[in-house]
Structure formats: C-alpha cells, structure tokens
Amino acid sequence: MRYAQGGGLTDTERAVRERIRLQAVERFEGGEKNREIAAALRVSERSVERWRRAWRERGEAGVRSKGSPGRPRLGPGQLARLERELEHGPIAHGWADERWTLARIKTLIGRLFHVSYTVEGTWQLLKRLGWSWQQPARRAIERDDGAVKGMAGGDLAAGQRIAAERNAWLVFKDEAGQSMTPPHARTWGRIGRTPVVRVRARGSGRVSMAGMTCFKPGERSRLIYAIREYRGRKGEPKGFGWRDFRDLVVRARIQLGGPIVLVWDNVRLHLTAGMKEFIDANAEWLTVFQPPTYAPGLNPTEGVWSLVKRDIGNLAAADLGQITRAVKRRLKKIQYRPNTIDGCLSDTGLLLDG
C-alpha cells in the first residue's frame, strides 16, 4: 500500500470508497431509501443524501470520487531547505526538546511553506528523503566539539606520528562498571503486555572493569583488561586505584613488547602525583595523551563496554559472581577476535595510518 504525499489515503482505501459510491448509485436507481442504503453500506445518511443530490444533478459522474482534495508537493529546493531546517534541530524552531516527531515536522512544513500535510503524508515524505525513526545517541552539553575535532585531526595525529617514530603501540584505556541490575535490552513480548525481567532489588556489589584496546599497523589488535569485584565488605576497595592502573600499563608494556602511546581521559586517578611520577620516570617507553572532556566517542574501548553490556542485557543474575563470569566470558571472546576490536576503532571515526 502506498500513501499519498499530502492526502494520507492509500490506493486500496480509495478503491474501496469508489466501490461504495458506485454501489450507492445502483441502489439509487433501484429506488431504495437513504436510510436503507446507509445501513447496507455502513455509511452515514448525510453522505448518502449528498451522493443522491450529486447523482440527480450530474448522474454517476457526479458521485464518483474526484480524488484527494489536494496533493501539495514540495519542489527540490523546498525539500533541500526542509532538510537543512530539520538538521538544526527542534529547539532551534521553538520546541523544548530534541525530538523530531511527525506532528512537529508537519507543523514545521506548514510554517515554512504554507502547505498542509497529513501525519501519514509526512511519514512518507521523510521516508523518501532517507529519514527514519531512530534511537538517538546522547552527547554532553559541556562537550567542546572544536576540541574534539582538534583531537581527531591534530593531537591524535601527533600521537600516531610519535607511535610511528618509536615503533610504538597506540593504546586507548577506559573504565566501566556493572552492578547487579542489568542493562535493559529489547525483547519480544505480547502486544499490550510489557515483559518483566526480575532482578535483585538490593545493592549486592559491583564489578569494575578497566580495559585497553591496543593498535599498531601490521600487528593484530589487542585487548588487555582487569576485573575487580566489590561486595561491600569492610575495608574492601570499591574500585581500581591509581596503582592498579599503573600495574595495568606495565602489564600492557610486557605483553605488547614495545613502547606505548597511551590515550586516556583526565579522571582524578589518572592525575595523581604517584601516576605523574610513574609517567615521568618511564618517558622512554610511555607517552600520554588526553582526549577532550566529554568525548567518549573517541575511545574505542567504549565500544568494547557496549558489546559486553549488550550481551548481559536482561541477565537475571543470582549473585555477583554470575555477573563477573558473564563479563569475563564476553571480554575473553573479544580478545580472540581482533576484527571486533578493529570495528570498535572504526566506530570512533579514527583511522590509523597503515
């Protein structure tokens, strides 16, 4: 079935309406009353009265449908302008949030071009323009996009140059955590009955993850990680400390067997005096770059965490150990799939010169 651009009726619906009108003409000619015709065709008596009046004046041609009362179409220039305005976002056009709904786009078309579209016609128009209903990504308001571009085109390029000069690995480090409450994942369910996932309501600890994705032209990409459980016991550390990060960097140095150009964010533990001393003391094989604040999309290790949490979505774990085993199992699988690690790098839009 195909929706009209402006009218909103499908071709099938128009054919059905036309057939009903012709059946009404046959009944007019048979002398049936309006009430009988309306009941038989399941339409209103007012519609039957209007059709009969048109039939008396112009015959069968007067009853036939004249098609949609109007099919407004936007020209190529107007469509190009509409897309530009949509790219500006709903807030730029007076709405309070960043959701483009069909009703809002229909209103915007009316404001810009004084053309009336139905909601269905708006959907069909967007489909032809290559738009679709999507789950948006989030981006921090505090993010400096200029700094992000500078990192992608300048600072990271400098890091690649240093890595090439020193025959070093380019290593991206990041941390994540998972509690007993699993991430939501979509699942099939009966219409009108929301699926329910039973999880532990009480806080029963947390699994902390620290990982490094490691890249070097001509070498198999690597994933190096560490896991720590926190069960809420007295004196137990809640997560990683700066010494744990130091030891992870040393382990990466041993496993990779060469110098490292390390890219990590500026969280507090990365900026401690002990960590700074360690970096300065090992400058012959360790160089550190920090990406801009609120730019997790530049770190391919974020893609690893996304894959891990997708696999444990809706997991009804009996205890924290089950969460830990599921996380380790998924990370181990990724370790043996360098193409998956390369895909996480590609998703950032960053490219390594090979």
XYZ file of C-alpha atoms in Angstrom:
354
model
C 0.000 0.000 0.000
C 1.227 3.496 -0.796
C 0.335 6.713 0.990
C -0.326 9.856 -0.999
C 2.136 12.635 -0.365
C -0.410 15.041 1.025
C -3.752 13.215 1.157
C -2.961 10.387 3.527
C -5.273 7.720 1.962
C -3.807 4.563 0.490
C -4.650 3.410 -3.022
C -6.591 0.480 -1.544
C -8.684 2.780 0.640
C -9.548 4.982 -2.343
C -10.638 1.925 -4.343
C -12.910 0.794 -1.502
C -14.521 4.234 -1.241
C -15.083 4.352 -5.007
C -16.761 0.936 -4.950
C -19.114 2.053 -2.145
C -20.137 5.129 -4.150
C -20.927 3.003 -7.218
C -22.979 0.607 -5.098
C -24.927 3.605 -3.815
C -25.682 4.654 -7.436
C -27.089 1.187 -8.176
C -29.360 1.445 -5.139
C -30.477 4.954 -6.172
C -31.518 3.524 -9.485
C -33.353 0.707 -7.645
C -35.402 3.220 -5.684
C -34.064 2.394 -2.225
C -34.353 4.946 0.552
C -31.403 6.791 2.025
C -31.725 5.085 5.400
C -31.692 1.623 3.833
C -28.671 2.465 1.668
C -26.751 3.933 4.638
C -27.392 0.823 6.746
C -26.447 -1.554 3.924
C -23.217 0.264 3.015
C -22.368 1.224 6.616
C -22.059 4.941 5.895
C -23.867 7.982 7.277
C -27.230 9.088 5.931
C -25.774 12.545 5.330
C -23.210 11.057 2.931
C -25.945 9.170 1.106
C -28.024 12.363 0.830
C -25.031 14.222 -0.643
C -24.358 11.438 -3.151
C -28.042 11.297 -4.185
C -28.121 15.065 -4.775
C -24.981 14.843 -6.910
C -26.460 11.861 -8.781
C -29.608 13.770 -9.619
C -27.607 16.753 -10.880
C -24.796 15.060 -12.822
C -25.544 11.365 -12.857
C -22.975 8.729 -11.992
C -20.079 11.081 -12.793
C -21.228 13.390 -10.003
C -20.959 10.597 -7.437
C -17.547 9.285 -8.442
C -14.652 10.376 -6.255
C -12.631 13.298 -7.551
C -9.550 12.017 -5.755
C -7.741 13.679 -2.907
C -8.859 17.307 -2.418
C -5.251 18.336 -2.702
C -1.846 16.762 -3.067
C 0.600 19.506 -2.202
C 4.121 18.697 -3.300
C 7.360 20.348 -2.335
C 9.883 21.136 -5.035
C 13.559 20.109 -4.892
C 14.589 23.474 -3.482
C 11.930 23.297 -0.780
C 12.916 19.742 0.137
C 16.551 20.808 0.438
C 15.548 23.687 2.701
C 13.356 21.374 4.803
C 16.284 19.036 5.399
C 18.517 21.941 6.399
C 15.932 23.146 8.899
C 15.493 19.641 10.303
C 19.247 19.370 10.792
C 19.115 22.489 13.004
C 17.011 20.518 15.490
C 13.626 21.095 17.164
C 14.994 23.503 19.795
C 16.036 25.940 17.049
C 12.379 26.012 15.953
C 10.875 26.678 19.367
C 10.313 23.224 20.858
C 11.617 22.378 24.317
C 13.476 19.159 23.493
C 15.362 17.445 20.677
C 12.631 15.068 19.474
C 11.522 15.343 15.870
C 8.022 13.834 15.800
C 5.808 13.572 12.732
C 3.417 16.118 14.218
C 6.232 18.624 14.748
C 7.641 18.121 11.251
C 4.116 18.525 9.822
C 3.837 21.829 11.716
C 7.285 22.930 10.501
C 6.312 22.250 6.871
C 3.238 24.407 7.342
C 5.281 27.235 8.843
C 7.949 27.186 6.161
C 5.932 26.564 3.006
C 2.257 27.140 3.950
C 1.493 23.613 2.750
C -0.704 21.180 4.690
C 0.458 17.583 5.071
C -1.192 14.765 6.984
C 0.847 12.869 9.559
C 0.868 9.851 7.218
C 1.953 12.032 4.310
C 4.745 13.487 6.438
C 5.968 9.987 7.268
C 6.028 9.038 3.588
C 7.866 12.259 2.700
C 10.552 11.622 5.323
C 10.934 8.057 4.125
C 11.639 9.280 0.597
C 14.222 11.713 1.968
C 16.056 8.862 3.712
C 14.944 9.650 7.264
C 13.808 7.002 9.771
C 12.624 6.632 13.372
C 15.798 6.091 15.440
C 17.113 5.856 18.970
C 19.272 8.989 19.415
C 22.738 8.986 20.932
C 23.451 11.283 23.875
C 26.103 13.962 23.931
C 27.073 16.161 26.867
C 26.215 19.848 26.552
C 29.605 20.642 28.114
C 31.443 18.892 25.272
C 33.766 21.125 23.253
C 33.272 19.973 19.663
C 36.157 22.148 18.499
C 38.494 20.351 20.892
C 37.145 17.007 19.724
C 37.923 17.883 16.117
C 41.354 19.047 17.188
C 41.997 15.725 18.897
C 40.827 13.729 15.890
C 42.779 15.779 13.389
C 45.696 17.187 15.370
C 46.585 15.694 18.754
C 45.817 12.127 17.746
C 47.736 12.605 14.516
C 50.678 13.739 16.635
C 50.264 10.638 18.776
C 50.267 8.465 15.664
C 53.388 10.206 14.438
C 55.167 9.593 17.737
C 53.994 5.967 17.717
C 55.350 5.529 14.187
C 58.672 7.162 15.074
C 59.110 4.974 18.159
C 57.581 1.852 16.577
C 55.088 2.032 19.456
C 51.583 0.775 20.122
C 48.669 3.226 20.253
C 46.712 2.228 23.371
C 43.284 3.530 24.434
C 42.368 2.985 28.096
C 38.967 3.304 29.774
C 36.976 2.021 32.760
C 33.415 0.809 33.242
C 31.325 -0.910 35.889
C 28.322 -3.190 36.235
C 26.023 -3.672 39.206
C 23.527 -6.470 39.867
C 20.894 -4.517 37.938
C 21.469 -5.451 34.291
C 21.187 -3.033 31.385
C 17.852 -3.011 29.548
C 17.762 -4.941 26.301
C 14.872 -5.210 23.858
C 12.880 -8.451 23.877
C 9.798 -9.772 22.135
C 6.535 -9.813 24.080
C 2.801 -9.975 23.588
C 1.209 -6.699 22.440
C -0.289 -4.847 25.395
C 1.694 -6.858 27.942
C 5.043 -5.343 28.931
C 7.721 -8.007 29.516
C 9.096 -8.078 33.071
C 12.690 -9.004 33.967
C 13.124 -9.992 37.606
C 16.360 -8.660 39.126
C 17.828 -8.267 42.587
C 16.352 -5.169 44.224
C 19.092 -4.764 46.833
C 22.557 -3.494 46.114
C 24.806 -6.559 46.163
C 28.102 -5.205 44.955
C 29.652 -4.072 41.720
C 32.036 -5.364 39.063
C 34.640 -2.816 37.938
C 36.350 -3.187 34.550
C 39.478 -1.494 33.233
C 40.485 -2.170 29.663
C 42.945 -1.184 26.958
C 42.461 -1.545 23.225
C 45.848 -1.662 21.527
C 46.605 -0.932 17.877
C 49.690 -0.986 15.699
C 49.873 -1.088 11.888
C 50.836 -4.573 10.735
C 50.031 -6.158 14.120
C 46.955 -7.948 15.453
C 44.867 -5.607 17.591
C 44.821 -6.499 21.289
C 42.500 -6.146 24.271
C 44.041 -6.122 27.751
C 41.739 -5.872 30.757
C 41.415 -6.247 34.527
C 38.337 -7.117 36.629
C 37.635 -6.273 40.282
C 34.637 -7.246 42.420
C 33.271 -5.116 45.228
C 30.920 -6.925 47.614
C 30.560 -4.219 50.258
C 32.842 -5.843 52.818
C 34.644 -3.739 55.395
C 37.952 -2.379 54.122
C 37.375 -3.697 50.595
C 38.241 -1.178 47.838
C 35.219 -0.133 45.790
C 37.139 0.008 42.541
C 40.544 0.478 40.996
C 43.207 2.773 42.424
C 45.981 4.573 40.587
C 48.407 1.752 41.425
C 46.079 -0.702 39.668
C 46.149 1.498 36.574
C 49.924 1.711 36.813
C 50.190 -2.076 37.003
C 47.833 -2.436 34.018
C 50.054 -0.154 31.946
C 53.125 -2.174 32.958
C 51.339 -5.410 32.012
C 50.478 -3.914 28.620
C 54.125 -2.959 28.146
C 55.194 -6.555 28.860
C 52.539 -8.181 26.666
C 52.961 -5.802 23.729
C 56.758 -5.883 23.930
C 57.305 -2.305 22.843
C 56.796 1.389 23.603
C 53.283 2.696 24.256
C 51.469 5.889 23.299
C 48.657 5.923 25.853
C 45.360 7.777 25.344
C 43.156 8.107 28.422
C 40.815 10.681 29.934
C 41.593 13.115 32.735
C 39.791 11.386 35.611
C 41.206 12.109 39.059
C 43.097 8.811 39.388
C 44.965 9.494 36.151
C 46.219 12.809 37.519
C 47.512 11.747 40.925
C 51.060 12.636 41.942
C 52.060 8.973 42.002
C 50.820 8.387 38.466
C 52.537 11.532 37.178
C 55.808 10.392 38.743
C 55.418 6.977 37.126
C 54.811 8.529 33.696
C 57.791 10.873 34.029
C 60.029 8.045 35.178
C 59.146 5.894 32.163
C 59.131 8.548 29.455
C 61.473 6.452 27.293
C 58.675 3.976 26.513
C 55.470 5.735 27.683
C 53.838 8.838 26.165
C 50.395 10.000 27.360
C 47.697 11.949 25.500
C 44.390 13.065 26.993
C 41.271 13.454 24.793
C 38.893 16.387 25.366
C 36.387 16.221 28.215
C 33.028 14.560 27.481
C 34.272 12.868 24.313
C 33.876 9.121 24.989
C 33.113 8.583 21.307
C 36.844 8.996 20.570
C 37.772 5.977 22.697
C 37.352 2.557 21.025
C 37.360 0.862 24.448
C 33.899 2.391 24.939
C 32.783 0.158 22.075
C 34.088 -2.883 23.967
C 31.999 -1.973 27.013
C 28.973 -1.548 24.767
C 29.434 -5.077 23.395
C 29.850 -6.502 26.895
C 26.730 -4.842 28.275
C 24.696 -5.786 25.239
C 25.456 -9.449 25.931
C 24.426 -9.249 29.594
C 21.223 -7.311 28.891
C 18.266 -8.554 30.990
C 20.565 -11.007 32.822
C 18.765 -12.135 35.999
C 21.934 -12.925 37.955
C 21.671 -14.887 41.181
C 24.810 -13.309 42.637
C 27.683 -11.000 41.791
C 29.842 -13.929 40.745
C 27.488 -14.675 37.871
C 27.874 -11.091 36.619
C 31.666 -11.400 36.865
C 31.720 -14.687 34.957
C 29.495 -13.270 32.203
C 31.693 -10.171 31.851
C 34.915 -12.200 31.747
C 33.474 -14.631 29.216
C 32.487 -11.820 26.851
C 35.810 -9.992 27.233
C 37.699 -13.226 26.551
C 35.726 -13.713 23.336
C 36.551 -10.185 22.201
C 40.248 -10.783 22.955
C 40.324 -13.561 20.373
C 38.512 -11.511 17.744
C 40.844 -8.736 16.556
C 38.379 -7.788 13.812
C 35.863 -6.885 16.535
C 38.450 -4.670 18.235
C 39.210 -3.039 14.874
C 35.485 -2.416 14.458
C 35.404 -0.531 17.763
C 38.144 1.733 16.396
C 36.261 2.265 13.127
C 33.133 3.292 15.057
C 35.042 6.240 16.545
C 35.813 7.572 13.065
C 39.536 7.452 13.837
C 41.884 5.838 11.328
C 45.380 4.551 11.849
C 47.906 5.003 9.081
C 48.973 1.587 7.957
